[in-house]
mmCIF file of C-alpha atoms in Angstrom:
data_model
loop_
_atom_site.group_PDB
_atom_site.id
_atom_site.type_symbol
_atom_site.label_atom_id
_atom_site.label_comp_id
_atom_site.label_asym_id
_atom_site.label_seq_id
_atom_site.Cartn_x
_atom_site.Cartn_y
_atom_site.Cartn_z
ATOM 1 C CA UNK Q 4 -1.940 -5.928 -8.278
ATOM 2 C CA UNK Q 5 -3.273 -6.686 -11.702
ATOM 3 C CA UNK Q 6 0.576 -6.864 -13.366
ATOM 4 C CA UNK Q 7 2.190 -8.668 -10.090
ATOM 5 C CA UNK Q 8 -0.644 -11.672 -10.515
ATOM 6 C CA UNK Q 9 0.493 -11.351 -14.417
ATOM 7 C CA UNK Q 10 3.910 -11.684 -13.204
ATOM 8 C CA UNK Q 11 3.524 -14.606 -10.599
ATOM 9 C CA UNK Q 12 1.518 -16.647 -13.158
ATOM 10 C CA UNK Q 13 4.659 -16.824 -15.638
ATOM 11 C CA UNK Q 14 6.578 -17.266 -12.785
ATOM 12 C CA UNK Q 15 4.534 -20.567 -12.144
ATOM 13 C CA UNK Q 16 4.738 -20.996 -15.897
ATOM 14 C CA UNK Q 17 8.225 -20.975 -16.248
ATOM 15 C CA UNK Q 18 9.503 -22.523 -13.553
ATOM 16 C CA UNK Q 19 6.730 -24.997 -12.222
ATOM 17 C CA UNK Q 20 4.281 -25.861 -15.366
ATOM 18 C CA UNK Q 21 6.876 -26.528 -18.002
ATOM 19 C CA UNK Q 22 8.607 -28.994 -15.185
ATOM 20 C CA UNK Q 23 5.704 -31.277 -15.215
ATOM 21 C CA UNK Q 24 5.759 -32.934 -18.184
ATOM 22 C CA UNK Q 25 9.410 -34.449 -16.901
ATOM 23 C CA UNK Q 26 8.233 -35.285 -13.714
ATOM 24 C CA UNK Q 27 6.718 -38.586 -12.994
ATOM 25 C CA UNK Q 28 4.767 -36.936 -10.053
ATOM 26 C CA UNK Q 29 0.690 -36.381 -10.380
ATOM 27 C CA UNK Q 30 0.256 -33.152 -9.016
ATOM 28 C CA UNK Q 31 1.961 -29.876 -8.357
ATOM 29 C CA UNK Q 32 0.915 -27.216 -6.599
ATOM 30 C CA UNK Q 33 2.472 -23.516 -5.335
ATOM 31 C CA UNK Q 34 1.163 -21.664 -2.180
ATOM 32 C CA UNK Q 35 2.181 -18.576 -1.538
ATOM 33 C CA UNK Q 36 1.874 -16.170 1.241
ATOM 34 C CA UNK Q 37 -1.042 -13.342 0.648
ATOM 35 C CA UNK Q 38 0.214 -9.353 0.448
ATOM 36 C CA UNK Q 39 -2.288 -8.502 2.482
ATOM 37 C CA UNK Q 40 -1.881 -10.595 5.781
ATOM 38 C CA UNK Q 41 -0.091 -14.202 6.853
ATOM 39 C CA UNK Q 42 -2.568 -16.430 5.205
ATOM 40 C CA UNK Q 43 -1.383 -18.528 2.718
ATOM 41 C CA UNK Q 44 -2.789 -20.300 0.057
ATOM 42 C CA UNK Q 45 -2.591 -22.583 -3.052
ATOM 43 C CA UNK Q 46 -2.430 -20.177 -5.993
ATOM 44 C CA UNK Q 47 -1.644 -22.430 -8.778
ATOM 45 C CA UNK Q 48 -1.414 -26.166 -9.601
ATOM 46 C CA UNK Q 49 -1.027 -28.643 -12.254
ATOM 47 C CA UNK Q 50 -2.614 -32.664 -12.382
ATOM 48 C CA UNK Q 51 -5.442 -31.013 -10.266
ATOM 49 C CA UNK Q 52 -8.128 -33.170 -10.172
ATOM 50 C CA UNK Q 53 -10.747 -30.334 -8.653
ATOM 51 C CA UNK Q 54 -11.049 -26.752 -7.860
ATOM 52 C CA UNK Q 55 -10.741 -27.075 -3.762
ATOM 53 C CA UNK Q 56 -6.559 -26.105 -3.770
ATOM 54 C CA UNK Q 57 -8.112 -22.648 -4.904
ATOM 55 C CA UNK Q 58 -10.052 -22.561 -1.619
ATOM 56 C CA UNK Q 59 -7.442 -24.000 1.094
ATOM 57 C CA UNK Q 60 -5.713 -21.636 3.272
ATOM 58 C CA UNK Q 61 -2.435 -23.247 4.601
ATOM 59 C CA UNK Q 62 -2.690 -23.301 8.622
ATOM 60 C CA UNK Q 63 0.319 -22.621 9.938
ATOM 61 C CA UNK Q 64 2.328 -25.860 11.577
ATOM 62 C CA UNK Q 65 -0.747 -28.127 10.339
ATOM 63 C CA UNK Q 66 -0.334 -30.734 7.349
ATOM 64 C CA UNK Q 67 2.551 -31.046 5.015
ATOM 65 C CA UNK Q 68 2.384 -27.535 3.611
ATOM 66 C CA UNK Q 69 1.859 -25.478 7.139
ATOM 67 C CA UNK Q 70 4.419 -27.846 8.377
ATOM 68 C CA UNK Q 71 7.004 -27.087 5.940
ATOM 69 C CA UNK Q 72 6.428 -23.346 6.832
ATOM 70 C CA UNK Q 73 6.380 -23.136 10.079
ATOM 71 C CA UNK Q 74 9.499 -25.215 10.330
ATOM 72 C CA UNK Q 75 11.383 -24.342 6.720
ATOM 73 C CA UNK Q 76 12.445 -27.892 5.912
ATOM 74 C CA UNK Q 77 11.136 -30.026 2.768
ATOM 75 C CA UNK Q 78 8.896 -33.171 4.115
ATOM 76 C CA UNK Q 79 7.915 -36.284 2.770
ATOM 77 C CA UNK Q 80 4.806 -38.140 3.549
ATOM 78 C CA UNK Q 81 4.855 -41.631 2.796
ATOM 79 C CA UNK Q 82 1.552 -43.869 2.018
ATOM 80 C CA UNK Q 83 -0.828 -41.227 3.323
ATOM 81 C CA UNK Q 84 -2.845 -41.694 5.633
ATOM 82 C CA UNK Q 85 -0.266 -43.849 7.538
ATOM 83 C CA UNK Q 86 2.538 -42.951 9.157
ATOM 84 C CA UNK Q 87 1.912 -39.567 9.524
ATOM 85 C CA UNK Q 88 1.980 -37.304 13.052
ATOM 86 C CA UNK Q 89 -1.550 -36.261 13.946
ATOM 87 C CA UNK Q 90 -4.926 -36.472 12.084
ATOM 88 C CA UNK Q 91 -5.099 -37.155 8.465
ATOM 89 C CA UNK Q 92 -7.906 -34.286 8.487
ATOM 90 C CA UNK Q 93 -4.972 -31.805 8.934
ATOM 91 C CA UNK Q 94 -3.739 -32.558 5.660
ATOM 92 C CA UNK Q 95 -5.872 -30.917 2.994
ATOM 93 C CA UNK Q 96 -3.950 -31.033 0.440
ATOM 94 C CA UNK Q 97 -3.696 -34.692 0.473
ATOM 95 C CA UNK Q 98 -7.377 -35.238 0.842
ATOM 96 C CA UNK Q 99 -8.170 -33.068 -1.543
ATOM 97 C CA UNK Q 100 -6.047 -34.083 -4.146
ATOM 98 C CA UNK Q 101 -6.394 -37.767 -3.174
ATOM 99 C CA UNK Q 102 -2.463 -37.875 -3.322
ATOM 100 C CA UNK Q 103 -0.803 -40.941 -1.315
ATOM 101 C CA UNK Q 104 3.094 -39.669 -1.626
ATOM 102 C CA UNK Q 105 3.885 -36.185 -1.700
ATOM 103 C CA UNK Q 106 7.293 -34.022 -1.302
ATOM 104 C CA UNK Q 107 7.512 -30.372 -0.218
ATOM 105 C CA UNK Q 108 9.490 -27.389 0.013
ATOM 106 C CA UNK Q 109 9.719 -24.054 1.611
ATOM 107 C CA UNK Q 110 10.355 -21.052 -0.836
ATOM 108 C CA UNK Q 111 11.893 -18.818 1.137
ATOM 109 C CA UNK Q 112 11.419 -14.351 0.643
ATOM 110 C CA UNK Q 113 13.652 -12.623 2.355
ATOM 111 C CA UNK Q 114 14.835 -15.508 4.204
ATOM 112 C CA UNK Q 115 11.469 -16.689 5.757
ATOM 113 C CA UNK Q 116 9.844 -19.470 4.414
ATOM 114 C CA UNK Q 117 6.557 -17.604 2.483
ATOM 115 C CA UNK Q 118 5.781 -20.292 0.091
ATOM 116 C CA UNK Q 119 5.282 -23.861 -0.433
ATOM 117 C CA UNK Q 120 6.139 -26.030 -3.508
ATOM 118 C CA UNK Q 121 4.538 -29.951 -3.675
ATOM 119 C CA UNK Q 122 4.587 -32.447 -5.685
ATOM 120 C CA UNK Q 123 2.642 -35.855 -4.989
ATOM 121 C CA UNK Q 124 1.329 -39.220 -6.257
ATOM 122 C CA UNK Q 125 -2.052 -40.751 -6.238
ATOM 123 C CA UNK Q 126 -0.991 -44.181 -6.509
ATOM 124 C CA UNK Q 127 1.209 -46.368 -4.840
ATOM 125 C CA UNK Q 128 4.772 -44.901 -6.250
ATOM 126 C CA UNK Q 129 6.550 -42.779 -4.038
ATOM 127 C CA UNK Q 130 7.940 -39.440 -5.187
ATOM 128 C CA UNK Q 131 11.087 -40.242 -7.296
ATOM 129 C CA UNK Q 132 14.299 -38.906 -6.136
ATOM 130 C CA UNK Q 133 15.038 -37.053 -9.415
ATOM 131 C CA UNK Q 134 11.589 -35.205 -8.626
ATOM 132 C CA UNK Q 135 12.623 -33.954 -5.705
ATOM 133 C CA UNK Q 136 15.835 -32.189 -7.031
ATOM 134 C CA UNK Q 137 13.607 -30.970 -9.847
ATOM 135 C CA UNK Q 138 11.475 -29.367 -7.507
ATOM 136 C CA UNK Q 139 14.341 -28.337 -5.295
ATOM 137 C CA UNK Q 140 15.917 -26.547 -8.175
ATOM 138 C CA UNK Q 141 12.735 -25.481 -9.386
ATOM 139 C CA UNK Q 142 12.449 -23.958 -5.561
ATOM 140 C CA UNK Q 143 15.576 -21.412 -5.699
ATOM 141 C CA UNK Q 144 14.735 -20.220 -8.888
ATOM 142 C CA UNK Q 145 11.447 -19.235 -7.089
ATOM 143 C CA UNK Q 146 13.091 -17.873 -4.444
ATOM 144 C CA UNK Q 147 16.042 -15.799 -6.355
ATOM 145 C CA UNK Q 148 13.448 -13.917 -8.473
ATOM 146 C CA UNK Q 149 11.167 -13.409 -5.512
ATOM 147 C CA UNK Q 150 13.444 -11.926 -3.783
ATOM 148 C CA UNK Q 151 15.359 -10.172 -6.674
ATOM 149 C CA UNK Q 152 11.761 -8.907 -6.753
ATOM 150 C CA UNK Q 153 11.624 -7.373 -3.361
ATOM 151 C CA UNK Q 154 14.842 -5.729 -3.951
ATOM 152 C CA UNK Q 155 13.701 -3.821 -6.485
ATOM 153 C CA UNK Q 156 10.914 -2.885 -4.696
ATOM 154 C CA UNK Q 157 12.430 -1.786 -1.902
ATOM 155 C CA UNK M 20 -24.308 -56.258 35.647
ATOM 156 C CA UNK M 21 -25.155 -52.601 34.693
ATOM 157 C CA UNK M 22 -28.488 -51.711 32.959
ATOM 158 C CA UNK M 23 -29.124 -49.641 29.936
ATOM 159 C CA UNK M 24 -30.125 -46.826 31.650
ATOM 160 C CA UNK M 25 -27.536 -47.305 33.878
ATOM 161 C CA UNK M 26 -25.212 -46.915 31.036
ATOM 162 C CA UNK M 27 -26.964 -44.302 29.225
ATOM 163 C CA UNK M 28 -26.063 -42.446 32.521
ATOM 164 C CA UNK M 29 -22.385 -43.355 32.105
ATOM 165 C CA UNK M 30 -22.346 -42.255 28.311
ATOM 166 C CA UNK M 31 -23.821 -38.934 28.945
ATOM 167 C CA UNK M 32 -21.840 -37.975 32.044
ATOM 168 C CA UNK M 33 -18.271 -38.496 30.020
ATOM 169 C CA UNK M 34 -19.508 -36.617 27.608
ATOM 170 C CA UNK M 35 -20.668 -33.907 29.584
ATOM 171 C CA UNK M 36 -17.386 -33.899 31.551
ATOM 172 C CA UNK M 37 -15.999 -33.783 28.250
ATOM 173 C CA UNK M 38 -17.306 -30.988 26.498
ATOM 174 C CA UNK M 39 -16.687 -29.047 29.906
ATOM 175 C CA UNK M 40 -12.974 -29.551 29.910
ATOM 176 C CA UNK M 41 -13.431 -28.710 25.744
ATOM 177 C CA UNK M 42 -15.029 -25.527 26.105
ATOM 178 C CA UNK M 43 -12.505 -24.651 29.078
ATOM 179 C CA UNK M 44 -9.340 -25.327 27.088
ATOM 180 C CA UNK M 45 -10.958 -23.362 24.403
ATOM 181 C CA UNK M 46 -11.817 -20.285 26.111
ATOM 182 C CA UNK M 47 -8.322 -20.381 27.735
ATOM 183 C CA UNK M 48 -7.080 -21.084 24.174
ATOM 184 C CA UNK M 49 -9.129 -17.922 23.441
ATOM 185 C CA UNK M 50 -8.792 -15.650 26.015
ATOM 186 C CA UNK M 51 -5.884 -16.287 27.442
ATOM 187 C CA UNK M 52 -2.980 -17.321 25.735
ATOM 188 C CA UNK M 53 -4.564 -15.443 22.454
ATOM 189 C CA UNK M 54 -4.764 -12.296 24.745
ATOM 190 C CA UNK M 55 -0.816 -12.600 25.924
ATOM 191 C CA UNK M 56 0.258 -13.490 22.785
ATOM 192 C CA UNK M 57 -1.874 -10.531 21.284
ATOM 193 C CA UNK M 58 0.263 -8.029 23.748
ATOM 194 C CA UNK M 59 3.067 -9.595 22.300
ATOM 195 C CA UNK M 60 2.524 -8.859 19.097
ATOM 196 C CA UNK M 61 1.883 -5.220 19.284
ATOM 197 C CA UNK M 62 4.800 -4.738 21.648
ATOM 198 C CA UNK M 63 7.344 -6.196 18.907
ATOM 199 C CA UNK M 64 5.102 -4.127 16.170
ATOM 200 C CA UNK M 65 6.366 -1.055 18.403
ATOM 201 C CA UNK M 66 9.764 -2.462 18.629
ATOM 202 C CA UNK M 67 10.034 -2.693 14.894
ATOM 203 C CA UNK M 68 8.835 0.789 14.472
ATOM 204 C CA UNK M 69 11.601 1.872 16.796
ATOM 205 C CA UNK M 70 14.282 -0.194 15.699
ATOM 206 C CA UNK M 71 16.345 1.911 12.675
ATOM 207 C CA UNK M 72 18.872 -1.222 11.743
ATOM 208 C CA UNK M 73 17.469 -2.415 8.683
ATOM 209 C CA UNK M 74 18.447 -6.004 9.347
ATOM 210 C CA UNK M 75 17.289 -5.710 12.549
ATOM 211 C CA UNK M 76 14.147 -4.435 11.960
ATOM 212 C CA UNK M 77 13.718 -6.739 8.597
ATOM 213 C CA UNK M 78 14.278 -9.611 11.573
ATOM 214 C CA UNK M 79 11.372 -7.599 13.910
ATOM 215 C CA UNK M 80 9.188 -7.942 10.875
ATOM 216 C CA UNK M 81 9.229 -11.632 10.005
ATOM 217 C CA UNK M 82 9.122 -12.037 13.996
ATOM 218 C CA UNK M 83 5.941 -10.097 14.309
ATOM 219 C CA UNK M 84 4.716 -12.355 10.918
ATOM 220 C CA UNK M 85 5.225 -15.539 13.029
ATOM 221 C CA UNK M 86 3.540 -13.945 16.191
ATOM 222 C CA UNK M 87 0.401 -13.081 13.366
ATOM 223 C CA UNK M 88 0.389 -16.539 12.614
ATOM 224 C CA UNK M 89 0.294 -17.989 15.363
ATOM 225 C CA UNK M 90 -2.343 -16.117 17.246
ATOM 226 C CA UNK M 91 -4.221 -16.952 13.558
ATOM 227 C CA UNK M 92 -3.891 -20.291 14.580
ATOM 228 C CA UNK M 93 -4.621 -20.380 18.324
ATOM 229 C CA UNK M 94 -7.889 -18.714 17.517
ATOM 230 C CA UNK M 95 -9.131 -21.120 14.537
ATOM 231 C CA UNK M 96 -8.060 -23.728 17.044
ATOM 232 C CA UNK M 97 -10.599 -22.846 19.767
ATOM 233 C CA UNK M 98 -13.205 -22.312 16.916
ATOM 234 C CA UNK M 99 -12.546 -25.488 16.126
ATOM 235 C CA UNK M 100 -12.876 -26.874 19.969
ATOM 236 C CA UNK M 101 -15.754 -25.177 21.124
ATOM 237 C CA UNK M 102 -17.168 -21.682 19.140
ATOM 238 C CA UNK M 103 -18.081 -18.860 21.153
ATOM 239 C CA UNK M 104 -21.146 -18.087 19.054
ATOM 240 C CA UNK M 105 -22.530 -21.933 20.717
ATOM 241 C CA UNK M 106 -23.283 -20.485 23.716
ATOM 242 C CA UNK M 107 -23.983 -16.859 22.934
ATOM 243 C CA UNK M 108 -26.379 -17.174 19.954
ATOM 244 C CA UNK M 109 -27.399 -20.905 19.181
ATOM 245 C CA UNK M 110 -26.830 -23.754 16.643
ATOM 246 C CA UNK M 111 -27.211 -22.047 13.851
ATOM 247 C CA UNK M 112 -24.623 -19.372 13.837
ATOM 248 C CA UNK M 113 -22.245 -21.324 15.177
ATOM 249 C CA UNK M 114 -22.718 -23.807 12.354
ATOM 250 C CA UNK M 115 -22.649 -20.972 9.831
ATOM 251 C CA UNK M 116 -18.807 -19.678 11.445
ATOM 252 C CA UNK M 117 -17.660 -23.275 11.738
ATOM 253 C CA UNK M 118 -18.700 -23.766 7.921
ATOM 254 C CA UNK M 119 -16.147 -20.419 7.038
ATOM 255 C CA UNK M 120 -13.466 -22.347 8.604
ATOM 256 C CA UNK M 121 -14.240 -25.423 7.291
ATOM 257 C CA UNK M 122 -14.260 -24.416 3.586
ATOM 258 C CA UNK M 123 -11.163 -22.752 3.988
ATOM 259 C CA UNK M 124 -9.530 -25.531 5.460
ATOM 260 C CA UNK M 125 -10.640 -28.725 3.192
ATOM 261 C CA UNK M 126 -11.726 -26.599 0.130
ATOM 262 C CA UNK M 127 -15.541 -28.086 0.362
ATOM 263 C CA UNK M 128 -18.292 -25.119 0.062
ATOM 264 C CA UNK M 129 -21.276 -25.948 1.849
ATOM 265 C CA UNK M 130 -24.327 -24.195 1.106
ATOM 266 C CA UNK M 131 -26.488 -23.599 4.441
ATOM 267 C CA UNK M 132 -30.666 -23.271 3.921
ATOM 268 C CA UNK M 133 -33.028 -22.237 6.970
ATOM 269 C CA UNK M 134 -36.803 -22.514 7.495
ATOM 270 C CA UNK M 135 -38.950 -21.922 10.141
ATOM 271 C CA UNK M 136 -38.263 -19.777 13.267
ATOM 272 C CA UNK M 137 -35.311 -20.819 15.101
ATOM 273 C CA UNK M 138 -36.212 -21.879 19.276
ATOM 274 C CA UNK M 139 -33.715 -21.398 22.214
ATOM 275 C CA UNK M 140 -32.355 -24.892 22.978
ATOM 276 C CA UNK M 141 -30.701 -25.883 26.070
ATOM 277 C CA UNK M 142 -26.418 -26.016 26.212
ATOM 278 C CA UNK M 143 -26.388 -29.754 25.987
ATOM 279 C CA UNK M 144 -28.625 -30.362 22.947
ATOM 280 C CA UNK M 145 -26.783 -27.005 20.947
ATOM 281 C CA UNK M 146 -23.293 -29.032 21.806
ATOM 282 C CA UNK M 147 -24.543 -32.319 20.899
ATOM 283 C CA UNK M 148 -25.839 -31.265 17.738
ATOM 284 C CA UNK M 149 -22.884 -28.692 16.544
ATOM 285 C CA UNK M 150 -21.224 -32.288 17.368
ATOM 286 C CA UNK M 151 -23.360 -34.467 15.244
ATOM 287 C CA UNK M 152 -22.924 -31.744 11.795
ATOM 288 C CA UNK M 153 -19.398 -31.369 12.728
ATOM 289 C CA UNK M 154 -18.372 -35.215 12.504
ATOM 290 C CA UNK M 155 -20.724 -35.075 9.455
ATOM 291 C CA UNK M 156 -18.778 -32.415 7.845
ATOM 292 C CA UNK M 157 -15.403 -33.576 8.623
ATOM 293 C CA UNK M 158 -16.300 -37.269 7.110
ATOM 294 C CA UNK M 159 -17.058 -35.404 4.412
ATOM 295 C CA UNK M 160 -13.748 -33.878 4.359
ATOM 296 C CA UNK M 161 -11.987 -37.013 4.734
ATOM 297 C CA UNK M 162 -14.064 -39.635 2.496
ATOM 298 C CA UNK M 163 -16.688 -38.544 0.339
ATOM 299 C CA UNK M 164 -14.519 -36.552 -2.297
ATOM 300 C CA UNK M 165 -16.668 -33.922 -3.288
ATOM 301 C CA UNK M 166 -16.294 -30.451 -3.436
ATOM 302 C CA UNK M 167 -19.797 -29.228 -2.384
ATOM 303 C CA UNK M 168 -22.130 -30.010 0.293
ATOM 304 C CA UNK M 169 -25.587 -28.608 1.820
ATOM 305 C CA UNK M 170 -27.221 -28.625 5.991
ATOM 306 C CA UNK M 171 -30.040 -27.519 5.702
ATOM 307 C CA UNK M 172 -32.063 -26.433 9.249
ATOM 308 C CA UNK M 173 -35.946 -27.072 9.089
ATOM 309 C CA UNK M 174 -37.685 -25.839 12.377
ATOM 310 C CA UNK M 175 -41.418 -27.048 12.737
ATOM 311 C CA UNK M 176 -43.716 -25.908 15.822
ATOM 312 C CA UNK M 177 -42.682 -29.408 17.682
ATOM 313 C CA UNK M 178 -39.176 -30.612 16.027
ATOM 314 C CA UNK M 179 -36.079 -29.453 14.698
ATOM 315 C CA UNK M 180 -34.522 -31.280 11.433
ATOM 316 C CA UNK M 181 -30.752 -30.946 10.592
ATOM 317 C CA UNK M 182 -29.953 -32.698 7.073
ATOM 318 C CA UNK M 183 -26.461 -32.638 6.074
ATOM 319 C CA UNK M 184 -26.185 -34.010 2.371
ATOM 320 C CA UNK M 185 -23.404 -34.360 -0.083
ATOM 321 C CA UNK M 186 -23.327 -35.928 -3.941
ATOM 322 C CA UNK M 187 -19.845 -37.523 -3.274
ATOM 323 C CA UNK M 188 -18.534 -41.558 -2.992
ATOM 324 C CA UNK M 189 -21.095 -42.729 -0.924
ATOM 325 C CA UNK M 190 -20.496 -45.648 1.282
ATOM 326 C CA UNK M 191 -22.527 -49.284 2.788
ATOM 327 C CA UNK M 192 -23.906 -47.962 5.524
ATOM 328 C CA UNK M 193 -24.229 -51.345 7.753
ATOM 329 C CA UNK M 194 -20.226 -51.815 7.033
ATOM 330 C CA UNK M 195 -19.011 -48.256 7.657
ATOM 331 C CA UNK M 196 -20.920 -48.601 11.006
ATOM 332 C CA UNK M 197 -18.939 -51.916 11.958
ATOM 333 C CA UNK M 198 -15.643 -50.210 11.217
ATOM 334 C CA UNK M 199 -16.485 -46.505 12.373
ATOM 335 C CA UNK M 200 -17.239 -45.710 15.697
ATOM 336 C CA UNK M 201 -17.915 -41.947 14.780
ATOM 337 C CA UNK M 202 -20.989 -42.455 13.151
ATOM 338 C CA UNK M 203 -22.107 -44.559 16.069
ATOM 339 C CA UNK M 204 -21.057 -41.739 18.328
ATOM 340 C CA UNK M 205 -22.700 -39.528 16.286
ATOM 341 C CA UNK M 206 -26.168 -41.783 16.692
ATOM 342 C CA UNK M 207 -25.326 -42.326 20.395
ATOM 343 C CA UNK M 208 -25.296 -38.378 21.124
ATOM 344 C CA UNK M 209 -28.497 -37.764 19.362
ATOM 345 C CA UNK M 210 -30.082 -40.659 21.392
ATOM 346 C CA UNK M 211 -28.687 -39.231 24.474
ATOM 347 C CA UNK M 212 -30.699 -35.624 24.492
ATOM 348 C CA UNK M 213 -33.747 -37.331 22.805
ATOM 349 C CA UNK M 214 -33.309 -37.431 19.592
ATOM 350 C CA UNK M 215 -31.777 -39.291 16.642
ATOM 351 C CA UNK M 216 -30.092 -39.655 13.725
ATOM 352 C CA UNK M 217 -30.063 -41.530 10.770
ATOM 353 C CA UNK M 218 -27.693 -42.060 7.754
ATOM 354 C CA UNK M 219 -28.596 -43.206 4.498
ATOM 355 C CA UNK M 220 -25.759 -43.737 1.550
ATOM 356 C CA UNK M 221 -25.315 -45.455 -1.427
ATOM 357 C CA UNK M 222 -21.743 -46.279 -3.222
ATOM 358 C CA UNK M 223 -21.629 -43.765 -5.755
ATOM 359 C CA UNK M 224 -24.568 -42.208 -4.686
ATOM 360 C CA UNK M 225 -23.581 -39.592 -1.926
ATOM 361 C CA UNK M 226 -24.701 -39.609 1.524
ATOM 362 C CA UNK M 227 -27.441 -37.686 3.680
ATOM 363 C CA UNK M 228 -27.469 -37.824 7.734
ATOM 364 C CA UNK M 229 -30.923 -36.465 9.297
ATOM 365 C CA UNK M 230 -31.003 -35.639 12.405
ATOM 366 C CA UNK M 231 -33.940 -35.032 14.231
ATOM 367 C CA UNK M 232 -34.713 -32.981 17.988
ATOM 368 C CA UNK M 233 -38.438 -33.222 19.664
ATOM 369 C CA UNK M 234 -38.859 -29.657 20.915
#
């Protein structure tokens, strides 16, 4: 447990922290599904301006990140909290975070969408499009060591 | 021309009506479509056990996952709508199980005091007040940008105080009335079974509701 947390965190490192610095997004943040059950939740971030990610279990189909998962497309949410389907209080992320723009994908284990990577502004500049292919990229390299991962475990 | 009573009478029967179809939707939320779906789910657990394919049963496995989810969901959902505990064991508990989903949804802790003993209240007043700390909790959620918050119950021989406080933006009062019609619904529903409610906030200075029940 100890050595896969270990493991996950450079993961995050290495493909998600060192990104930030080039991107001109805010925030990132990585949820991930749990070992032990469906839930998933916001492991790590970067730009955080609190603790509350840490406490946030994605719902499935609700808000940006339970969206992406239950559907396993990236989203976009433009000038939050306009223009967006349902309540604003089923997007935690965004509230937490206080982010106006944000861009997510699915990261995909074993090809089910497990995981969610987002990045998003606070003020009034939407995501850039070179941000998004970061993060895209960023996304499979996620998902080919997760699942080289499982593999191996299996 | 209708009279204030008159309306008063209006005001409480749609909300009444309300809260009925609520708690219906809920419970069939809970108990039935969570049941059928639950039935589901351990008849493709068997399948999966039975099925020797790995691809196949790698498929039955992220099937079942979805099923898991989803029944997740349907029962936070009718939490959400109307929680069992209401009914079954008062204000209090049900405030306490809302506040587990609450912090795991928005992130917020919220630290819960009692005093006093607590006293059997009707259906109406427990729904009206679960009401009145849940639109509390979830404006909290959505404006005040803080990541703690406190309700704390006080139950005196003759009256029952609720005060929900948090240290976050704070808001003017007399405008956020004008433009929200939540925290005039939340002062209309306390008025309603005989009580009332009242909100005092300060930009930068966090907010605290009291609400107060003659008992």
């Amino acid at each position: 447990m100890g050595f896969k947390k270990e493991w996950e965190t450079s993961l995050f490192e290495e493909h998600c922290l060192n990104l930030f610095p080039k991107l001109s997004s805010d925030f990132i943040g990585l949820a991930l599904q749990n070992d032990d059950g469906p839930d998933v939740s916001w492991r790590y971030a970067a730009g955080n301006q609190n603790e509350k990610y840490k406490r946030i279990s994605v719902r499935y189909g609700k808000g940006i990140a339970g969206k992406v998962i239950s559907t396993g497309r990236p989203m976009t949410i433009m000038d939050f909290p306009h223009h967006i389907t349902g309540r604003a209080l089923e997007y935690p992320i965004m509230l937490a975070e206080n982010l106006r723009y944000a861009f997510a994908v699915p990261i995909h284990i074993n090809e089910m969408p497990k995981g969610v990577f987002l990045i998003g502004n606070r003020t009034e500049k939407p995501v850039a499009e070179m941000d998004k292919d970061i993060i895209q990229k960023a996304a499979h390299m996620l998902e080919r060591e997760f699942g080289s991962s499982n593999k191996k475990s299996v | 021309m209708t009279t204030q009573p008159e309306n008063q009478k209006v005001s409480s029967y749609i909300i009444q009506s309300q809260e009925q179809e609520i708690k219906r939707i809920a419970l069939e939320l809970h108990e039935g479509v969570g049941q059928s779906l639950y039935s589901l789910f351990t008849g493709l657990q068997f399948i999966e056990k039975a099925v020797k394919e790995p691809e196949m049963k790698s498929y039955m496995g992220n099937m079942t996952n979805i099923m898991e989810k989803t029944i997740q969901e349907i029962r936070l959902l009718s939490v959400e709508l109307h929680p069992p505990t209401l009914t079954t064991l008062g204000i209090v508990p049900a405030v306490k199980s809302y506040l587990k989903l609450y912090t795991s949804t928005y992130g917020i802790e919220v630290t819960v005091d009692h005093c006093g003993d607590e006293v059997p209240l009707t259906e109406r007043e427990n729904i009206a007040l679960f009401r009145v700390c849940q639109e509390a909790l979830v404006n909290i959620a959505r404006y005040a940008d803080t990541s703690s918050a406190s309700v704390i119950f006080i139950w005196d021989k003759d009256l029952l105080s609720i005060t929900i406080k948090d240290s976050g933006k704070g808001f003017d009062v007399e405008a956020g009335m004008e433009k929200s019609c939540g925290l005039a619904a939340m002062k209309e529903r306390m008025k309603l079974i005989g009580g009332k409610c009242s909100i005092a906030s300060n930009t930068g200075e966090g907010t605290a509701i009291e609400v107060l029940l003659p008992l």
